[in-house]
Short mmCIF file of N, CA and C in Angstrom, two decimals:
data_model
loop_
_atom_site.label_atom_id
_atom_site.label_comp_id
_atom_site.label_asym_id
_atom_site.label_seq_id
_atom_site.Cartn_x
_atom_site.Cartn_y
_atom_site.Cartn_z
N UNK A 1385 31.86 10.36 -2.97
CA UNK A 1385 32.84 10.30 -4.04
C UNK A 1385 33.86 11.40 -3.80
N UNK A 1386 35.15 11.02 -3.81
CA UNK A 1386 36.24 11.98 -3.68
C UNK A 1386 37.26 11.67 -4.78
N UNK A 1387 37.60 12.71 -5.58
CA UNK A 1387 38.62 12.58 -6.60
C UNK A 1387 39.59 13.73 -6.39
N UNK A 1388 40.85 13.41 -6.07
CA UNK A 1388 41.85 14.42 -5.72
C UNK A 1388 43.16 14.14 -6.46
N UNK A 1389 43.84 15.22 -6.86
CA UNK A 1389 45.17 15.14 -7.47
C UNK A 1389 45.22 14.16 -8.64
N UNK A 1390 44.32 14.35 -9.60
CA UNK A 1390 44.23 13.41 -10.72
C UNK A 1390 44.20 14.15 -12.04
N UNK A 1391 44.57 13.44 -13.11
CA UNK A 1391 44.59 13.97 -14.46
C UNK A 1391 43.69 13.14 -15.36
N UNK A 1392 42.91 13.83 -16.18
CA UNK A 1392 42.03 13.18 -17.16
C UNK A 1392 42.31 13.85 -18.50
N UNK A 1393 42.99 13.13 -19.40
CA UNK A 1393 43.42 13.72 -20.66
C UNK A 1393 43.03 12.81 -21.83
N UNK A 1394 42.48 13.42 -22.88
CA UNK A 1394 42.12 12.75 -24.14
C UNK A 1394 41.16 11.58 -23.94
N UNK A 1395 40.19 11.75 -23.05
CA UNK A 1395 39.13 10.76 -22.90
C UNK A 1395 37.97 11.15 -23.82
N UNK A 1396 37.17 10.17 -24.20
CA UNK A 1396 36.06 10.42 -25.11
C UNK A 1396 34.75 10.04 -24.42
N UNK A 1397 33.72 10.85 -24.68
CA UNK A 1397 32.37 10.58 -24.18
C UNK A 1397 32.28 10.64 -22.66
N UNK A 1398 32.44 11.83 -22.11
CA UNK A 1398 32.32 12.13 -20.68
C UNK A 1398 33.54 11.62 -19.90
N UNK A 1399 34.51 12.47 -19.70
CA UNK A 1399 35.73 12.09 -18.98
C UNK A 1399 35.41 11.64 -17.56
N UNK A 1400 34.51 12.36 -16.88
CA UNK A 1400 34.09 11.99 -15.51
C UNK A 1400 32.57 12.08 -15.44
N UNK A 1401 31.93 11.00 -15.06
CA UNK A 1401 30.47 11.00 -14.85
C UNK A 1401 30.20 10.66 -13.39
N UNK A 1402 29.52 11.56 -12.69
CA UNK A 1402 29.23 11.36 -11.26
C UNK A 1402 27.72 11.40 -11.05
N UNK A 1403 27.18 10.31 -10.58
CA UNK A 1403 25.77 10.27 -10.20
C UNK A 1403 25.71 10.05 -8.70
N UNK A 1404 26.04 11.12 -7.96
CA UNK A 1404 26.09 11.04 -6.50
C UNK A 1404 26.06 12.46 -5.93
N UNK A 1405 25.62 12.56 -4.71
CA UNK A 1405 25.64 13.84 -4.01
C UNK A 1405 26.85 13.91 -3.09
N UNK A 1406 27.20 15.13 -2.68
CA UNK A 1406 28.29 15.37 -1.74
C UNK A 1406 29.66 14.93 -2.25
N UNK A 1407 29.86 14.99 -3.54
CA UNK A 1407 31.15 14.62 -4.12
C UNK A 1407 32.13 15.78 -3.98
N UNK A 1408 33.42 15.44 -3.88
CA UNK A 1408 34.49 16.43 -3.79
C UNK A 1408 35.50 16.14 -4.90
N UNK A 1409 35.76 17.15 -5.74
CA UNK A 1409 36.75 17.05 -6.81
C UNK A 1409 37.75 18.17 -6.58
N UNK A 1410 39.01 17.83 -6.33
CA UNK A 1410 40.00 18.85 -6.00
C UNK A 1410 41.32 18.58 -6.71
N UNK A 1411 41.93 19.65 -7.20
CA UNK A 1411 43.23 19.61 -7.85
C UNK A 1411 43.25 18.62 -9.02
N UNK A 1412 42.34 18.84 -9.96
CA UNK A 1412 42.25 18.00 -11.14
C UNK A 1412 42.72 18.77 -12.37
N UNK A 1413 43.30 18.06 -13.32
CA UNK A 1413 43.60 18.59 -14.64
C UNK A 1413 42.77 17.77 -15.62
N UNK A 1414 41.79 18.44 -16.24
CA UNK A 1414 40.89 17.78 -17.17
C UNK A 1414 41.07 18.46 -18.51
N UNK A 1415 41.84 17.82 -19.38
CA UNK A 1415 42.36 18.49 -20.58
C UNK A 1415 42.16 17.64 -21.84
N UNK A 1416 41.73 18.30 -22.92
CA UNK A 1416 41.62 17.69 -24.25
C UNK A 1416 40.69 16.49 -24.31
N UNK A 1417 39.56 16.56 -23.63
CA UNK A 1417 38.55 15.51 -23.72
C UNK A 1417 37.52 15.92 -24.77
N UNK A 1418 36.82 14.92 -25.33
CA UNK A 1418 35.91 15.26 -26.43
C UNK A 1418 34.70 14.34 -26.47
N UNK A 1419 33.68 14.85 -27.16
CA UNK A 1419 32.48 14.10 -27.51
C UNK A 1419 32.34 14.22 -29.02
N UNK A 1420 32.14 13.11 -29.72
CA UNK A 1420 31.92 13.24 -31.17
C UNK A 1420 30.53 13.82 -31.42
N UNK A 1421 30.32 14.38 -32.61
CA UNK A 1421 29.02 14.97 -32.90
C UNK A 1421 27.91 13.95 -33.02
N UNK A 1422 28.23 12.68 -33.12
CA UNK A 1422 27.20 11.64 -33.17
C UNK A 1422 27.07 10.92 -31.82
N UNK A 1423 27.51 11.58 -30.73
CA UNK A 1423 27.47 11.00 -29.39
C UNK A 1423 26.05 10.60 -29.02
N UNK A 1424 25.85 9.34 -28.62
CA UNK A 1424 24.52 8.84 -28.29
C UNK A 1424 24.43 8.32 -26.86
N UNK A 1425 25.44 8.57 -26.06
CA UNK A 1425 25.43 8.11 -24.68
C UNK A 1425 24.65 9.03 -23.78
N UNK A 1426 24.95 8.96 -22.49
CA UNK A 1426 24.32 9.83 -21.52
C UNK A 1426 24.60 11.28 -21.87
N UNK A 1427 23.60 12.12 -21.68
CA UNK A 1427 23.79 13.53 -21.89
C UNK A 1427 24.64 14.09 -20.75
N UNK A 1428 25.47 15.07 -21.05
CA UNK A 1428 26.24 15.65 -19.97
C UNK A 1428 27.49 16.34 -20.45
N UNK A 1429 28.23 16.88 -19.52
CA UNK A 1429 29.44 17.64 -19.83
C UNK A 1429 30.54 16.79 -20.41
N UNK A 1430 31.30 17.38 -21.29
CA UNK A 1430 32.40 16.68 -21.94
C UNK A 1430 33.49 16.31 -20.93
N UNK A 1431 33.81 17.21 -20.00
CA UNK A 1431 34.84 16.95 -18.99
C UNK A 1431 34.24 16.30 -17.74
N UNK A 1432 33.20 16.95 -17.18
CA UNK A 1432 32.55 16.44 -15.96
C UNK A 1432 31.04 16.52 -16.13
N UNK A 1433 30.37 15.43 -15.88
CA UNK A 1433 28.91 15.40 -15.89
C UNK A 1433 28.45 15.01 -14.49
N UNK A 1434 27.70 15.91 -13.85
CA UNK A 1434 27.28 15.72 -12.46
C UNK A 1434 25.77 15.57 -12.40
N UNK A 1435 25.32 14.51 -11.76
CA UNK A 1435 23.90 14.33 -11.50
C UNK A 1435 23.76 14.03 -10.01
N UNK A 1436 23.58 15.08 -9.22
CA UNK A 1436 23.51 14.96 -7.77
C UNK A 1436 23.58 16.33 -7.15
N UNK A 1437 23.49 16.42 -5.85
CA UNK A 1437 23.51 17.70 -5.14
C UNK A 1437 24.82 17.89 -4.37
N UNK A 1438 25.11 19.16 -4.04
CA UNK A 1438 26.24 19.50 -3.16
C UNK A 1438 27.59 18.97 -3.64
N UNK A 1439 27.89 19.20 -4.90
CA UNK A 1439 29.18 18.78 -5.45
C UNK A 1439 30.13 19.97 -5.47
N UNK A 1440 31.35 19.77 -4.97
CA UNK A 1440 32.36 20.83 -4.90
C UNK A 1440 33.51 20.50 -5.85
N UNK A 1441 33.82 21.45 -6.73
CA UNK A 1441 34.96 21.33 -7.64
C UNK A 1441 35.90 22.49 -7.31
N UNK A 1442 37.16 22.19 -6.97
CA UNK A 1442 38.08 23.25 -6.57
C UNK A 1442 39.49 23.03 -7.11
N UNK A 1443 40.22 24.15 -7.25
CA UNK A 1443 41.65 24.13 -7.62
C UNK A 1443 41.93 23.26 -8.83
N UNK A 1444 41.07 23.35 -9.84
CA UNK A 1444 41.18 22.47 -11.00
C UNK A 1444 41.31 23.26 -12.29
N UNK A 1445 41.93 22.61 -13.29
CA UNK A 1445 42.10 23.17 -14.63
C UNK A 1445 41.26 22.36 -15.60
N UNK A 1446 40.31 23.02 -16.24
CA UNK A 1446 39.42 22.38 -17.20
C UNK A 1446 39.66 23.09 -18.53
N UNK A 1447 40.44 22.42 -19.40
CA UNK A 1447 41.03 23.10 -20.55
C UNK A 1447 40.86 22.28 -21.83
N UNK A 1448 40.50 22.97 -22.92
CA UNK A 1448 40.44 22.38 -24.28
C UNK A 1448 39.52 21.17 -24.38
N UNK A 1449 38.36 21.23 -23.79
CA UNK A 1449 37.37 20.16 -23.91
C UNK A 1449 36.32 20.58 -24.92
N UNK A 1450 35.92 19.64 -25.79
CA UNK A 1450 35.00 19.97 -26.88
C UNK A 1450 33.90 18.91 -26.97
N UNK A 1451 32.65 19.39 -27.07
CA UNK A 1451 31.54 18.46 -27.21
C UNK A 1451 30.23 19.19 -27.42
N UNK A 1452 29.15 18.42 -27.47
CA UNK A 1452 27.83 19.00 -27.67
C UNK A 1452 27.44 19.90 -26.51
N UNK A 1453 27.74 19.48 -25.30
CA UNK A 1453 27.33 20.23 -24.12
C UNK A 1453 28.54 20.86 -23.43
N UNK A 1454 28.28 21.58 -22.36
CA UNK A 1454 29.32 22.28 -21.60
C UNK A 1454 30.45 21.35 -21.19
N UNK A 1455 31.61 21.92 -20.92
CA UNK A 1455 32.70 21.13 -20.37
C UNK A 1455 32.24 20.50 -19.05
N UNK A 1456 31.50 21.27 -18.24
CA UNK A 1456 30.93 20.76 -16.98
C UNK A 1456 29.43 20.96 -17.01
N UNK A 1457 28.69 19.88 -16.92
CA UNK A 1457 27.23 19.92 -16.84
C UNK A 1457 26.83 19.48 -15.44
N UNK A 1458 26.12 20.35 -14.73
CA UNK A 1458 25.80 20.07 -13.32
C UNK A 1458 24.30 20.09 -13.10
N UNK A 1459 23.69 18.93 -13.05
CA UNK A 1459 22.28 18.80 -12.70
C UNK A 1459 22.17 18.74 -11.18
N UNK A 1460 21.12 19.26 -10.64
CA UNK A 1460 20.92 19.20 -9.20
C UNK A 1460 21.10 20.54 -8.53
N UNK A 1461 21.36 20.51 -7.23
CA UNK A 1461 21.41 21.74 -6.44
C UNK A 1461 22.76 21.96 -5.78
N UNK A 1462 23.03 23.23 -5.54
CA UNK A 1462 24.12 23.65 -4.68
C UNK A 1462 25.50 23.13 -5.09
N UNK A 1463 25.87 23.41 -6.32
CA UNK A 1463 27.21 23.05 -6.80
C UNK A 1463 28.13 24.23 -6.59
N UNK A 1464 29.36 23.96 -6.17
CA UNK A 1464 30.33 25.01 -5.90
C UNK A 1464 31.60 24.79 -6.72
N UNK A 1465 32.03 25.85 -7.40
CA UNK A 1465 33.26 25.84 -8.19
C UNK A 1465 34.16 26.92 -7.61
N UNK A 1466 35.34 26.53 -7.10
CA UNK A 1466 36.23 27.47 -6.42
C UNK A 1466 37.64 27.36 -6.98
N UNK A 1467 38.22 28.52 -7.34
CA UNK A 1467 39.61 28.60 -7.83
C UNK A 1467 39.90 27.64 -8.98
N UNK A 1468 39.02 27.65 -9.97
CA UNK A 1468 39.20 26.80 -11.15
C UNK A 1468 39.48 27.65 -12.37
N UNK A 1469 40.21 27.06 -13.32
CA UNK A 1469 40.46 27.69 -14.62
C UNK A 1469 39.70 26.93 -15.70
N UNK A 1470 38.87 27.66 -16.43
CA UNK A 1470 38.11 27.10 -17.56
C UNK A 1470 38.61 27.82 -18.80
N UNK A 1471 39.41 27.12 -19.61
CA UNK A 1471 40.09 27.76 -20.73
C UNK A 1471 39.88 26.96 -22.02
N UNK A 1472 39.48 27.64 -23.08
CA UNK A 1472 39.35 27.06 -24.42
C UNK A 1472 38.41 25.86 -24.49
N UNK A 1473 37.30 25.91 -23.79
CA UNK A 1473 36.29 24.85 -23.89
C UNK A 1473 35.23 25.26 -24.90
N UNK A 1474 34.74 24.28 -25.68
CA UNK A 1474 33.75 24.57 -26.72
C UNK A 1474 32.59 23.60 -26.63
N UNK A 1475 31.38 24.18 -26.62
CA UNK A 1475 30.14 23.38 -26.72
C UNK A 1475 29.44 23.82 -28.00
N UNK A 1476 29.14 22.89 -28.88
CA UNK A 1476 28.47 23.30 -30.11
C UNK A 1476 26.96 23.33 -29.91
N UNK A 1477 26.48 22.99 -28.71
CA UNK A 1477 25.06 23.14 -28.38
C UNK A 1477 24.83 24.47 -27.68
N UNK A 1478 23.65 24.61 -27.06
CA UNK A 1478 23.25 25.87 -26.45
C UNK A 1478 23.60 25.96 -24.97
N UNK A 1479 24.50 25.16 -24.48
CA UNK A 1479 24.59 24.95 -23.04
C UNK A 1479 25.70 25.65 -22.28
N UNK A 1480 26.45 26.54 -22.87
CA UNK A 1480 27.57 27.17 -22.17
C UNK A 1480 28.86 26.41 -22.44
N UNK A 1481 29.90 27.10 -22.86
CA UNK A 1481 31.16 26.42 -23.20
C UNK A 1481 31.84 25.78 -22.02
N UNK A 1482 31.85 26.45 -20.86
CA UNK A 1482 32.54 25.93 -19.69
C UNK A 1482 31.60 25.21 -18.72
N UNK A 1483 30.51 25.88 -18.30
CA UNK A 1483 29.60 25.30 -17.30
C UNK A 1483 28.14 25.51 -17.72
N UNK A 1484 27.35 24.48 -17.52
CA UNK A 1484 25.90 24.57 -17.62
C UNK A 1484 25.33 24.08 -16.30
N UNK A 1485 24.62 24.96 -15.58
CA UNK A 1485 24.06 24.54 -14.30
C UNK A 1485 22.87 25.41 -13.91
N UNK A 1486 22.26 25.11 -12.77
CA UNK A 1486 21.08 25.83 -12.37
C UNK A 1486 21.12 26.41 -10.98
N UNK A 1487 22.06 26.01 -10.15
CA UNK A 1487 22.02 26.43 -8.76
C UNK A 1487 23.39 26.25 -8.15
N UNK A 1488 23.98 27.31 -7.61
CA UNK A 1488 25.26 27.15 -6.94
C UNK A 1488 26.09 28.40 -6.91
N UNK A 1489 27.39 28.22 -6.58
CA UNK A 1489 28.31 29.33 -6.38
C UNK A 1489 29.58 29.10 -7.19
N UNK A 1490 30.03 30.17 -7.86
CA UNK A 1490 31.31 30.17 -8.55
C UNK A 1490 32.14 31.25 -7.88
N UNK A 1491 33.32 30.88 -7.35
CA UNK A 1491 34.14 31.84 -6.61
C UNK A 1491 35.60 31.73 -7.03
N UNK A 1492 36.17 32.84 -7.48
CA UNK A 1492 37.59 32.89 -7.81
C UNK A 1492 37.98 32.08 -9.02
N UNK A 1493 37.10 32.00 -10.01
CA UNK A 1493 37.39 31.20 -11.21
C UNK A 1493 37.73 32.10 -12.39
N UNK A 1494 38.51 31.54 -13.31
CA UNK A 1494 38.92 32.21 -14.53
C UNK A 1494 38.27 31.51 -15.72
N UNK A 1495 37.56 32.30 -16.54
CA UNK A 1495 36.92 31.79 -17.75
C UNK A 1495 37.50 32.54 -18.94
N UNK A 1496 38.31 31.85 -19.75
CA UNK A 1496 38.97 32.49 -20.88
C UNK A 1496 38.81 31.66 -22.15
N UNK A 1497 38.38 32.33 -23.22
CA UNK A 1497 38.28 31.72 -24.56
C UNK A 1497 37.36 30.51 -24.62
N UNK A 1498 36.25 30.55 -23.92
CA UNK A 1498 35.24 29.49 -24.02
C UNK A 1498 34.18 29.93 -25.01
N UNK A 1499 33.53 28.95 -25.68
CA UNK A 1499 32.47 29.34 -26.60
C UNK A 1499 31.39 28.27 -26.70
N UNK A 1500 30.18 28.79 -26.99
CA UNK A 1500 29.01 27.95 -27.20
C UNK A 1500 28.00 28.76 -28.00
N UNK A 1501 26.97 28.13 -28.47
CA UNK A 1501 25.93 28.85 -29.20
C UNK A 1501 25.25 29.88 -28.29
N UNK A 1502 25.10 29.56 -27.01
CA UNK A 1502 24.48 30.46 -26.04
C UNK A 1502 25.25 30.34 -24.73
N UNK A 1503 25.58 31.48 -24.11
CA UNK A 1503 26.37 31.44 -22.88
C UNK A 1503 27.77 30.96 -23.15
N UNK A 1504 28.60 31.83 -23.71
CA UNK A 1504 29.95 31.43 -24.11
C UNK A 1504 30.71 30.70 -23.02
N UNK A 1505 30.70 31.22 -21.80
CA UNK A 1505 31.36 30.55 -20.67
C UNK A 1505 30.36 29.77 -19.83
N UNK A 1506 29.23 30.42 -19.46
CA UNK A 1506 28.27 29.80 -18.53
C UNK A 1506 26.85 29.95 -19.03
N UNK A 1507 26.10 28.87 -18.94
CA UNK A 1507 24.65 28.90 -19.17
C UNK A 1507 23.98 28.47 -17.87
N UNK A 1508 23.06 29.30 -17.39
CA UNK A 1508 22.33 28.98 -16.15
C UNK A 1508 20.86 28.87 -16.46
N UNK A 1509 20.22 27.80 -16.00
CA UNK A 1509 18.78 27.71 -16.14
C UNK A 1509 18.24 26.33 -16.40
N UNK A 1510 18.64 25.73 -17.48
CA UNK A 1510 18.03 24.47 -17.89
C UNK A 1510 18.66 23.25 -17.24
N UNK A 1511 19.60 23.43 -16.33
CA UNK A 1511 20.33 22.31 -15.77
C UNK A 1511 19.94 21.96 -14.35
N UNK A 1512 18.78 22.41 -13.90
CA UNK A 1512 18.40 22.13 -12.53
C UNK A 1512 17.09 21.38 -12.47
N UNK A 1513 16.99 20.47 -11.52
CA UNK A 1513 15.73 19.78 -11.32
C UNK A 1513 14.82 20.56 -10.38
N UNK A 1514 15.25 21.74 -9.98
CA UNK A 1514 14.45 22.59 -9.10
C UNK A 1514 13.36 23.29 -9.88
N UNK A 1515 12.35 23.76 -9.19
CA UNK A 1515 11.35 24.61 -9.83
C UNK A 1515 12.07 25.85 -10.36
N UNK A 1516 11.69 26.36 -11.54
CA UNK A 1516 12.40 27.48 -12.13
C UNK A 1516 12.54 28.69 -11.21
N UNK A 1517 11.57 28.94 -10.35
CA UNK A 1517 11.66 30.11 -9.50
C UNK A 1517 12.67 29.95 -8.37
N UNK A 1518 13.23 28.77 -8.19
CA UNK A 1518 14.23 28.54 -7.16
C UNK A 1518 15.66 28.53 -7.71
N UNK A 1519 15.79 28.59 -9.04
CA UNK A 1519 17.14 28.59 -9.63
C UNK A 1519 17.86 29.86 -9.23
N UNK A 1520 18.95 29.72 -8.48
CA UNK A 1520 19.73 30.87 -8.04
C UNK A 1520 21.22 30.54 -8.20
N UNK A 1521 21.98 31.55 -8.55
CA UNK A 1521 23.41 31.34 -8.65
C UNK A 1521 24.14 32.58 -8.19
N UNK A 1522 25.35 32.38 -7.70
CA UNK A 1522 26.22 33.46 -7.25
C UNK A 1522 27.56 33.31 -7.96
N UNK A 1523 28.04 34.41 -8.51
CA UNK A 1523 29.38 34.44 -9.11
C UNK A 1523 30.12 35.57 -8.43
N UNK A 1524 31.29 35.24 -7.86
CA UNK A 1524 32.07 36.29 -7.19
C UNK A 1524 33.56 36.09 -7.45
N UNK A 1525 34.27 37.23 -7.45
CA UNK A 1525 35.73 37.23 -7.58
C UNK A 1525 36.21 36.44 -8.79
N UNK A 1526 35.48 36.52 -9.89
CA UNK A 1526 35.82 35.73 -11.08
C UNK A 1526 36.13 36.62 -12.27
N UNK A 1527 36.81 36.05 -13.25
CA UNK A 1527 37.29 36.77 -14.41
C UNK A 1527 36.77 36.10 -15.69
N UNK A 1528 36.23 36.92 -16.59
CA UNK A 1528 35.68 36.43 -17.86
C UNK A 1528 36.35 37.20 -19.00
N UNK A 1529 37.17 36.50 -19.80
CA UNK A 1529 37.91 37.14 -20.89
C UNK A 1529 37.72 36.37 -22.20
N UNK A 1530 37.34 37.08 -23.27
CA UNK A 1530 37.28 36.54 -24.63
C UNK A 1530 36.38 35.31 -24.78
N UNK A 1531 35.27 35.27 -24.08
CA UNK A 1531 34.29 34.20 -24.26
C UNK A 1531 33.28 34.63 -25.31
N UNK A 1532 32.66 33.68 -26.01
CA UNK A 1532 31.73 34.08 -27.06
C UNK A 1532 30.53 33.13 -27.19
N UNK A 1533 29.37 33.79 -27.41
CA UNK A 1533 28.14 33.09 -27.77
C UNK A 1533 28.00 33.25 -29.28
N UNK A 1534 28.13 32.17 -30.02
CA UNK A 1534 28.26 32.25 -31.47
C UNK A 1534 26.93 32.41 -32.21
N UNK A 1535 25.79 32.10 -31.56
CA UNK A 1535 24.50 32.19 -32.23
C UNK A 1535 23.50 33.05 -31.46
N UNK A 1536 23.47 32.94 -30.15
CA UNK A 1536 22.44 33.63 -29.37
C UNK A 1536 23.05 34.62 -28.38
N UNK A 1537 22.53 34.64 -27.14
CA UNK A 1537 22.86 35.65 -26.14
C UNK A 1537 23.95 35.20 -25.17
N UNK A 1538 24.52 36.21 -24.49
CA UNK A 1538 25.42 35.96 -23.37
C UNK A 1538 26.82 35.54 -23.76
N UNK A 1539 27.65 36.51 -24.15
CA UNK A 1539 29.03 36.17 -24.51
C UNK A 1539 29.76 35.47 -23.39
N UNK A 1540 29.64 35.97 -22.16
CA UNK A 1540 30.24 35.31 -21.00
C UNK A 1540 29.21 34.45 -20.29
N UNK A 1541 28.03 35.04 -19.97
CA UNK A 1541 27.00 34.33 -19.21
C UNK A 1541 25.63 34.55 -19.83
N UNK A 1542 24.88 33.48 -19.97
CA UNK A 1542 23.47 33.56 -20.34
C UNK A 1542 22.68 32.88 -19.24
N UNK A 1543 21.75 33.65 -18.65
CA UNK A 1543 20.98 33.13 -17.52
C UNK A 1543 19.50 33.35 -17.72
N UNK A 1544 18.73 32.29 -17.54
CA UNK A 1544 17.28 32.37 -17.59
C UNK A 1544 16.77 31.88 -16.24
N UNK A 1545 16.88 32.75 -15.24
CA UNK A 1545 16.48 32.43 -13.87
C UNK A 1545 15.96 33.68 -13.18
N UNK A 1546 15.45 33.52 -12.00
CA UNK A 1546 15.01 34.66 -11.20
C UNK A 1546 16.00 35.04 -10.13
N UNK A 1547 17.09 34.32 -9.98
CA UNK A 1547 18.02 34.63 -8.90
C UNK A 1547 19.46 34.67 -9.35
N UNK A 1548 19.99 35.87 -9.53
CA UNK A 1548 21.39 36.02 -9.93
C UNK A 1548 22.07 37.04 -9.04
N UNK A 1549 23.28 36.72 -8.60
CA UNK A 1549 24.08 37.64 -7.82
C UNK A 1549 25.51 37.57 -8.35
N UNK A 1550 26.01 38.70 -8.86
CA UNK A 1550 27.36 38.75 -9.41
C UNK A 1550 28.11 39.85 -8.66
N UNK A 1551 29.22 39.48 -8.02
CA UNK A 1551 29.96 40.40 -7.15
C UNK A 1551 31.46 40.34 -7.47
N UNK A 1552 32.11 41.51 -7.51
CA UNK A 1552 33.57 41.60 -7.68
C UNK A 1552 34.11 40.75 -8.82
N UNK A 1553 33.42 40.77 -9.94
CA UNK A 1553 33.87 40.00 -11.10
C UNK A 1553 34.16 40.94 -12.25
N UNK A 1554 35.03 40.51 -13.16
CA UNK A 1554 35.47 41.35 -14.27
C UNK A 1554 35.14 40.66 -15.60
N UNK A 1555 34.61 41.45 -16.53
CA UNK A 1555 34.23 40.97 -17.86
C UNK A 1555 34.99 41.78 -18.90
N UNK A 1556 35.82 41.11 -19.71
CA UNK A 1556 36.64 41.80 -20.70
C UNK A 1556 36.52 41.12 -22.06
N UNK A 1557 36.13 41.88 -23.07
CA UNK A 1557 36.14 41.43 -24.47
C UNK A 1557 35.35 40.16 -24.73
N UNK A 1558 34.19 40.02 -24.13
CA UNK A 1558 33.29 38.90 -24.41
C UNK A 1558 32.30 39.35 -25.48
N UNK A 1559 31.86 38.42 -26.34
CA UNK A 1559 30.98 38.80 -27.44
C UNK A 1559 29.81 37.84 -27.58
N UNK A 1560 28.70 38.39 -28.09
CA UNK A 1560 27.51 37.59 -28.36
C UNK A 1560 26.96 37.97 -29.72
N UNK A 1561 26.42 37.00 -30.43
CA UNK A 1561 25.79 37.26 -31.73
C UNK A 1561 24.56 38.16 -31.55
N UNK A 1562 23.83 37.95 -30.47
CA UNK A 1562 22.65 38.77 -30.16
C UNK A 1562 22.96 39.66 -28.96
N UNK A 1563 22.08 39.74 -27.98
CA UNK A 1563 22.25 40.63 -26.84
C UNK A 1563 23.24 40.10 -25.81
N UNK A 1564 23.74 41.04 -25.00
CA UNK A 1564 24.54 40.69 -23.84
C UNK A 1564 25.92 40.17 -24.16
N UNK A 1565 26.77 41.01 -24.70
CA UNK A 1565 28.14 40.59 -24.99
C UNK A 1565 28.82 40.03 -23.75
N UNK A 1566 28.64 40.69 -22.62
CA UNK A 1566 29.20 40.19 -21.37
C UNK A 1566 28.21 39.34 -20.62
N UNK A 1567 26.98 39.84 -20.53
CA UNK A 1567 25.99 39.22 -19.65
C UNK A 1567 24.60 39.31 -20.25
N UNK A 1568 23.87 38.21 -20.25
CA UNK A 1568 22.47 38.20 -20.64
C UNK A 1568 21.70 37.57 -19.49
N UNK A 1569 20.94 38.39 -18.77
CA UNK A 1569 20.14 37.91 -17.63
C UNK A 1569 18.67 38.11 -17.95
N UNK A 1570 17.95 37.03 -18.06
CA UNK A 1570 16.52 37.10 -18.35
C UNK A 1570 15.77 36.55 -17.15
N UNK A 1571 15.14 37.43 -16.41
CA UNK A 1571 14.34 37.02 -15.25
C UNK A 1571 12.88 36.96 -15.65
N UNK A 1572 12.18 35.95 -15.21
CA UNK A 1572 10.77 35.80 -15.56
C UNK A 1572 9.91 35.82 -14.34
#
């Protein structure tokens, strides 16, 4: 699956659903998509729902998406997000406002004004089919500004895994109702 130079605006109930591995999504604008609170379809991200391995999302704008789950929900392994902007996304569930995933790399991304009950911008842990001890993620060269966890932990990031690596990233003015205004990392 390859989706390049495309716009997805004001779609309802999962703007993009991908059940495939090795997909490439590049230069997308995914804006103002929504899930109603009585959504009964497939579970997944309001903007992008991924069920597969090795999916790459790059050079994309994911903005103003609202739903029960993250703007991007990524089940599976080895997902990569590069040079993306995640701005003003809201999840009213516990899954991270911008991204919910379990394994992969985020490089050079901007997360601004995202919110969820837990993991204002990113929730890591419950979105992988891997054994919990294999859940690993890397975040590098990324910016987290004004993200909020409205009920639980992790204003910018909430992670319940044993493998986290965060390098050259900046966290500014993120808030959480409980612990970890910027970061909540719970290793077991």
